[in-house]
Coordinates of C-alpha atoms in Angstrom, one line a residue:
M808 CA 73.7 -74.0 46.3
R809 CA 71.3 -76.2 44.4
L810 CA 72.7 -77.5 41.2
R811 CA 70.7 -77.5 38.0
E812 CA 71.5 -77.8 34.3
L813 CA 72.3 -74.4 32.8
H814 CA 71.7 -73.5 29.1
V815 CA 74.4 -71.2 27.7
G816 CA 74.3 -69.4 24.4
C817 CA 77.8 -68.9 23.0
L818 CA 78.1 -66.3 20.2
G819 CA 81.0 -65.9 17.8
G820 CA 83.0 -67.9 15.4
G821 CA 86.5 -68.2 13.9
T822 CA 89.1 -70.1 15.9
G823 CA 88.3 -68.5 19.2
L824 CA 84.8 -69.8 19.9
P825 CA 85.8 -73.5 19.5
S826 CA 88.3 -73.1 22.3
L827 CA 85.5 -72.1 24.6
L828 CA 83.2 -74.8 23.4
G829 CA 85.8 -77.6 23.7
G830 CA 86.2 -76.8 27.3
L831 CA 82.5 -76.3 28.2
K832 CA 81.3 -79.5 26.6
T833 CA 82.9 -81.6 29.3
N834 CA 80.8 -80.0 32.1
P835 CA 77.7 -82.2 32.7
W836 CA 75.8 -79.3 34.2
L837 CA 76.0 -77.2 31.0
Q838 CA 73.9 -77.5 27.9
V839 CA 76.0 -75.7 25.3
H840 CA 74.4 -73.8 22.3
A841 CA 76.9 -72.5 19.8
I842 CA 75.3 -69.6 17.8
V843 CA 77.7 -69.0 14.9
T844 CA 78.5 -66.1 12.6
M845 CA 77.7 -66.9 8.9
F846 CA 79.4 -64.2 6.9
D847 CA 82.8 -65.7 6.0
S848 CA 84.1 -64.6 2.6
G849 CA 87.6 -66.0 2.6
G850 CA 89.4 -69.4 2.1
S851 CA 87.5 -72.5 1.3
S852 CA 84.2 -71.2 2.7
G853 CA 84.3 -68.1 0.5
V854 CA 85.0 -70.1 -2.6
L855 CA 82.2 -72.6 -1.9
R856 CA 79.8 -69.7 -1.2
D857 CA 80.7 -68.1 -4.6
E858 CA 80.8 -71.2 -6.7
L859 CA 78.0 -73.4 -5.3
G860 CA 75.7 -70.7 -3.9
V861 CA 75.8 -72.4 -0.4
L862 CA 76.2 -70.7 2.9
P863 CA 79.8 -70.5 4.2
P864 CA 80.4 -73.7 6.2
G865 CA 83.7 -73.0 7.9
D866 CA 82.8 -71.5 11.2
V867 CA 79.9 -73.9 11.8
L868 CA 82.2 -76.8 11.0
K869 CA 84.9 -75.7 13.5
C870 CA 82.3 -75.4 16.3
A871 CA 80.8 -78.8 15.5
L872 CA 84.2 -80.3 15.6
A873 CA 84.9 -78.7 19.0
L874 CA 81.8 -80.3 20.4
A875 CA 82.4 -83.7 18.8
R876 CA 82.6 -86.8 20.9
D877 CA 86.0 -87.7 19.4
E878 CA 87.3 -84.3 18.4
G879 CA 90.9 -85.3 17.5
E880 CA 89.8 -88.0 15.0
A881 CA 87.0 -85.8 13.6
R882 CA 89.5 -82.9 13.0
R883 CA 92.0 -85.3 11.4
V884 CA 89.4 -86.5 8.9
L885 CA 87.3 -83.4 8.2
L886 CA 90.0 -80.7 8.3
T887 CA 92.2 -82.4 5.8
R888 CA 92.4 -80.5 2.5
L889 CA 92.1 -82.2 -0.8
P890 CA 95.3 -82.0 -2.9
T891 CA 94.9 -79.5 -5.8
L892 CA 96.8 -81.6 -8.4
E893 CA 94.5 -84.6 -7.9
H894 CA 91.2 -82.7 -7.6
R895 CA 91.3 -79.5 -9.7
R896 CA 87.9 -78.2 -8.8
L897 CA 87.8 -79.5 -5.2
G898 CA 91.4 -79.0 -4.3
G899 CA 92.1 -76.8 -1.3
H900 CA 88.7 -77.5 0.3
T901 CA 88.5 -79.4 3.6
G902 CA 86.5 -82.6 3.6
G903 CA 84.3 -81.1 6.3
N904 CA 83.4 -78.0 4.2
L905 CA 82.6 -80.2 1.2
L906 CA 80.5 -82.6 3.3
L907 CA 78.5 -79.8 4.9
S908 CA 77.9 -78.0 1.5
M909 CA 76.9 -81.3 -0.1
M910 CA 74.4 -82.0 2.7
E911 CA 73.0 -78.5 2.3
Q912 CA 72.5 -79.0 -1.4
F913 CA 70.9 -82.4 -0.9
S914 CA 68.5 -81.3 1.9
G915 CA 67.9 -77.7 0.7
D916 CA 68.2 -76.6 4.3
F917 CA 71.4 -75.5 5.9
Q918 CA 70.1 -76.1 9.5
A919 CA 69.2 -79.7 8.5
A920 CA 72.7 -80.2 7.2
V921 CA 74.2 -78.9 10.5
D922 CA 71.9 -81.2 12.5
G923 CA 73.0 -84.2 10.3
L924 CA 76.7 -83.3 10.9
R925 CA 76.0 -83.0 14.7
A926 CA 74.5 -86.5 14.6
V927 CA 77.5 -88.0 12.7
L928 CA 80.0 -86.4 15.1
G929 CA 78.1 -87.2 18.3
C930 CA 78.3 -83.6 19.4
R931 CA 77.8 -82.8 23.1
G932 CA 75.9 -79.6 22.4
F933 CA 74.1 -77.8 19.7
V934 CA 75.2 -75.6 16.7
W935 CA 72.9 -73.0 15.3
P936 CA 73.7 -70.6 12.4
I937 CA 72.8 -67.1 13.4
S938 CA 71.1 -66.6 10.1
T939 CA 70.6 -68.7 6.9
E940 CA 70.2 -65.6 4.7
S941 CA 73.2 -64.6 2.7
A942 CA 75.0 -61.3 3.5
S943 CA 78.4 -59.7 3.4
L944 CA 80.2 -57.8 6.2
C945 CA 80.9 -54.1 5.4
A946 CA 83.0 -51.6 7.2
E947 CA 83.6 -47.8 7.3
Y948 CA 87.0 -46.7 8.4
G949 CA 88.1 -43.6 10.3
D950 CA 89.3 -42.0 7.1
G951 CA 85.8 -42.4 5.5
T952 CA 86.7 -45.2 3.1
M953 CA 84.5 -48.3 3.0
T954 CA 85.0 -51.9 2.1
T955 CA 83.0 -55.1 1.7
G956 CA 83.8 -58.7 2.7
E957 CA 85.1 -60.3 5.9
V958 CA 88.6 -60.7 4.5
E959 CA 88.8 -57.2 3.2
V960 CA 87.5 -55.7 6.5
D961 CA 90.1 -57.6 8.5
A962 CA 92.9 -56.7 6.1
G963 CA 92.0 -53.0 6.2
Q964 CA 92.2 -52.7 9.9
A965 CA 95.3 -54.9 10.0
E966 CA 97.0 -52.4 7.7
G967 CA 96.3 -49.5 10.1
R968 CA 92.8 -48.2 9.3
F969 CA 90.6 -47.8 12.4
V970 CA 87.1 -49.5 12.0
R971 CA 84.5 -46.8 12.8
R972 CA 81.5 -49.0 12.2
V973 CA 80.4 -52.3 10.6
W974 CA 77.1 -53.5 9.1
L975 CA 75.7 -56.3 7.1
S976 CA 74.5 -56.0 3.5
P977 CA 71.8 -56.8 2.8
A978 CA 70.2 -56.8 6.2
V979 CA 69.3 -60.3 7.4
T980 CA 67.2 -61.8 10.2
I981 CA 68.0 -64.2 12.9
H982 CA 67.2 -67.9 12.3
P983 CA 64.2 -69.0 14.4
A984 CA 66.3 -71.8 16.1
A985 CA 69.0 -69.4 17.0
R986 CA 66.4 -67.0 18.4
D987 CA 64.9 -69.8 20.5
A988 CA 68.3 -70.8 21.8
L989 CA 69.2 -67.3 22.9
S990 CA 65.7 -66.7 24.4
R991 CA 65.9 -69.9 26.5
A992 CA 69.6 -69.4 27.6
D993 CA 70.4 -68.8 31.3
A994 CA 73.6 -67.0 30.2
I995 CA 75.1 -65.5 27.1
I996 CA 78.8 -65.8 26.3
I997 CA 80.4 -63.7 23.6
G998 CA 83.9 -64.5 22.3
P999 CA 86.7 -65.0 22.1
G1000 CA 87.3 -64.3 18.4
S1001 CA 88.3 -61.6 15.9
F1002 CA 86.4 -58.6 17.2
F1003 CA 85.2 -57.0 13.9
T1004 CA 84.8 -60.2 11.8
S1005 CA 83.7 -62.9 14.4
L1006 CA 82.2 -61.1 17.4
L1007 CA 80.3 -58.1 16.1
P1008 CA 78.7 -59.6 12.9
P1009 CA 76.3 -62.0 14.7
L1010 CA 75.2 -59.2 16.9
L1011 CA 74.2 -57.1 13.9
V1012 CA 71.7 -59.6 12.6
G1013 CA 68.1 -58.4 12.8
G1014 CA 66.3 -59.7 15.9
V1015 CA 69.4 -60.3 17.9
R1016 CA 69.4 -57.0 19.7
D1017 CA 65.7 -57.4 20.5
V1018 CA 66.4 -60.7 22.3
L1019 CA 69.5 -59.6 24.1
A1020 CA 68.3 -56.1 25.2
D1021 CA 65.7 -57.7 27.4
F1022 CA 67.8 -60.7 28.4
Q1023 CA 67.7 -61.1 32.2
G1024 CA 70.7 -63.5 32.7
P1025 CA 74.4 -62.5 32.7
V1026 CA 76.2 -61.5 29.6
V1027 CA 79.8 -62.5 29.7
L1028 CA 82.6 -61.4 27.3
V1029 CA 85.8 -63.5 26.9
A1030 CA 88.3 -60.8 26.0
N1031 CA 90.8 -61.6 23.3
L1032 CA 94.4 -62.2 24.1
L1033 CA 95.8 -59.8 21.5
T1034 CA 94.9 -56.8 19.4
E1035 CA 94.5 -57.6 15.7
G1036 CA 96.7 -55.2 13.7
Q1037 CA 97.7 -51.6 13.4
G1038 CA 94.1 -50.4 13.2
M1039 CA 93.6 -51.7 16.8
A1040 CA 96.8 -50.3 18.2
D1041 CA 95.0 -48.4 21.0
F1042 CA 92.1 -50.8 21.4
T1043 CA 91.4 -52.2 24.9
A1044 CA 89.1 -54.8 26.5
A1045 CA 87.0 -51.8 27.8
D1046 CA 86.5 -50.6 24.2
A1047 CA 85.3 -54.1 23.3
V1048 CA 82.8 -54.0 26.2
R1049 CA 81.4 -50.6 25.2
R1050 CA 81.0 -51.5 21.5
I1051 CA 79.3 -54.8 22.4
A1052 CA 77.0 -53.1 24.9
E1053 CA 76.0 -50.6 22.2
A1054 CA 75.3 -53.4 19.7
I1055 CA 73.1 -55.5 22.1
G1056 CA 71.4 -52.6 23.8
R1057 CA 72.3 -53.6 27.4
P1058 CA 75.5 -53.7 29.5
V1059 CA 78.0 -56.5 29.6
D1060 CA 78.1 -58.0 33.1
T1061 CA 81.4 -59.8 33.3
V1062 CA 84.7 -59.9 31.4
L1063 CA 87.1 -62.7 31.5
F1064 CA 90.6 -61.1 31.0
N1065 CA 94.0 -62.8 30.5
S1066 CA 96.6 -61.8 33.0
S1067 CA 99.6 -63.8 31.8
R1068 CA 102.3 -63.1 29.2
P1069 CA 104.1 -65.6 27.1
P1070 CA 107.9 -65.6 26.6
A1071 CA 109.5 -62.6 25.0
E1072 CA 110.2 -64.5 21.7
V1073 CA 106.5 -65.3 21.3
L1074 CA 105.5 -61.6 21.9
A1075 CA 108.2 -60.6 19.4
R1076 CA 106.7 -62.9 16.8
Y1077 CA 103.3 -61.4 17.2
A1078 CA 104.7 -57.9 17.3
G1079 CA 105.9 -58.5 13.8
E1080 CA 102.3 -58.8 12.8
H1081 CA 101.4 -55.6 14.7
K1082 CA 99.6 -57.6 17.4
R1083 CA 100.2 -57.1 21.1
P1084 CA 98.6 -58.2 24.4
L1085 CA 95.2 -56.6 24.7
P1086 CA 95.2 -54.0 27.5
L1087 CA 92.3 -53.9 30.0
G1088 CA 91.6 -50.2 29.7
D1089 CA 89.2 -48.1 31.7
M1090 CA 86.4 -50.5 32.2
P1091 CA 82.8 -49.1 32.5
S1092 CA 81.4 -48.9 36.0
G1093 CA 79.6 -52.0 37.2
V1094 CA 81.4 -54.5 34.9
E1095 CA 82.9 -57.4 36.8
V1096 CA 86.5 -58.3 35.7
V1097 CA 87.8 -61.8 36.3
Q1098 CA 91.5 -62.0 35.6
A1099 CA 93.4 -65.3 35.2
P1100 CA 96.4 -66.6 33.2
F1101 CA 94.5 -68.0 30.2
W1102 CA 97.3 -67.8 27.7
H1103 CA 99.3 -71.0 28.0
G1104 CA 101.8 -72.0 25.2
P1105 CA 103.5 -70.5 22.2
I1106 CA 100.2 -69.8 20.2
A1107 CA 97.7 -67.2 21.2
R1108 CA 94.8 -69.5 22.3
H1109 CA 92.9 -69.6 25.5
Q1110 CA 93.8 -72.7 27.5
R1111 CA 90.6 -74.6 27.3
R1112 CA 90.4 -76.1 30.8
R1113 CA 91.3 -72.9 32.5
L1114 CA 88.8 -70.9 30.5
A1115 CA 86.0 -73.5 31.1
Y1116 CA 86.7 -73.7 34.9
A1117 CA 86.7 -69.9 35.2
M1118 CA 83.5 -69.6 33.2
W1119 CA 81.8 -72.2 35.4
G1120 CA 82.8 -70.2 38.5
V1121 CA 81.2 -67.1 37.1
L1122 CA 78.0 -68.9 36.0
A1123 CA 77.7 -70.8 39.3
R1124 CA 78.1 -67.6 41.4
R1125 CA 75.6 -65.6 39.3
L1126 CA 73.0 -68.3 38.6
L1127 CA 73.1 -70.9 41.4

C-alpha cells in the first residue's frame, strides 16, 4: 500500500452529514469537501430566505461547524438563538444563520460568504453549496397528491403518504465550485441524512447526474439508522440504494449499514414517532455491504469515530 491524500466529496445535509464530516476531518490523509443541499424551507433558514431573499444558510452552517477547528466553542456561539422578547425581528434565529446571511448580503455572493465563514472557523475541509440558485423541493405522493417545500414534503411522508417522486422547482444548475469538487474527488460519499429532504435533493440539481454518471471512483452510501415516518414503513437500505442509483445514473458501490440496536426504551420512544430501525432489504447484486455497530447512545446518530474509521477502511481498500 502506498499512502496518498484522498479527496472525498460528501453529499447531503441536515444533521446527518455533519456527523460524517466531524469524524473524517481528523484523518490527515483525507481532504474533505462537503457539498451541501440548499433547499431548506423551515425554521430559521426558511424565514431568512423569505424575509431577506438570501439562500437558506442552515445546512451549510452545520457542515462548517462540524469541520471547525474548535467545534464545541463554535457551536456554542453560533447555534445560540437570539431571545424573541429582546429582538423581535431577529428572535429565534441562530447567530450563525444571521452571520452567514449578513455576509451574503454584504458580499453579494453566497460562496464568498461561506469561504469567509470557513476562514473564521479555521475549517479542516471545504464547504460548497450544491447550487446558489433558489428553488423549492416538490413531491408527488402515491395517492397522486403533490406538495411544495422541504418541511411539507417531510411532513406528508411522516403522516403516512409514500413519496413516489421528488423534483426541484424551478430547475437549478450545479455551482461551478461544487462541480469541480465532485469531478476531482477520488470517492463520493452520500449520507447519512433525511432521505427525501437531504439526500435526494442535491442529486436532482442540473449537472450533478452528468458528473456522477461518469465517475470512476467508488460511490459510498451511509445508510440511515431509522426510517422516517409512516410513509417509509416498508422502506429499506436496498430501496435507498436503488433510488440513488437511478438519480445519479450509475450503481452505488458500497453501503455502510448499522448492525446495532439501542435499548428497548429508546426504540419505543422512536416508535412513537413511527420510526424504526432501517432494514437492510434485498440489496442489488454487486453492492458491497459493510455492517458495523454505528448507533451508540440514546439519540439516533452515527458514532463519529466508528463511522470515520469504517469509511477509511473502505476507501483505503478500494483506492490504495
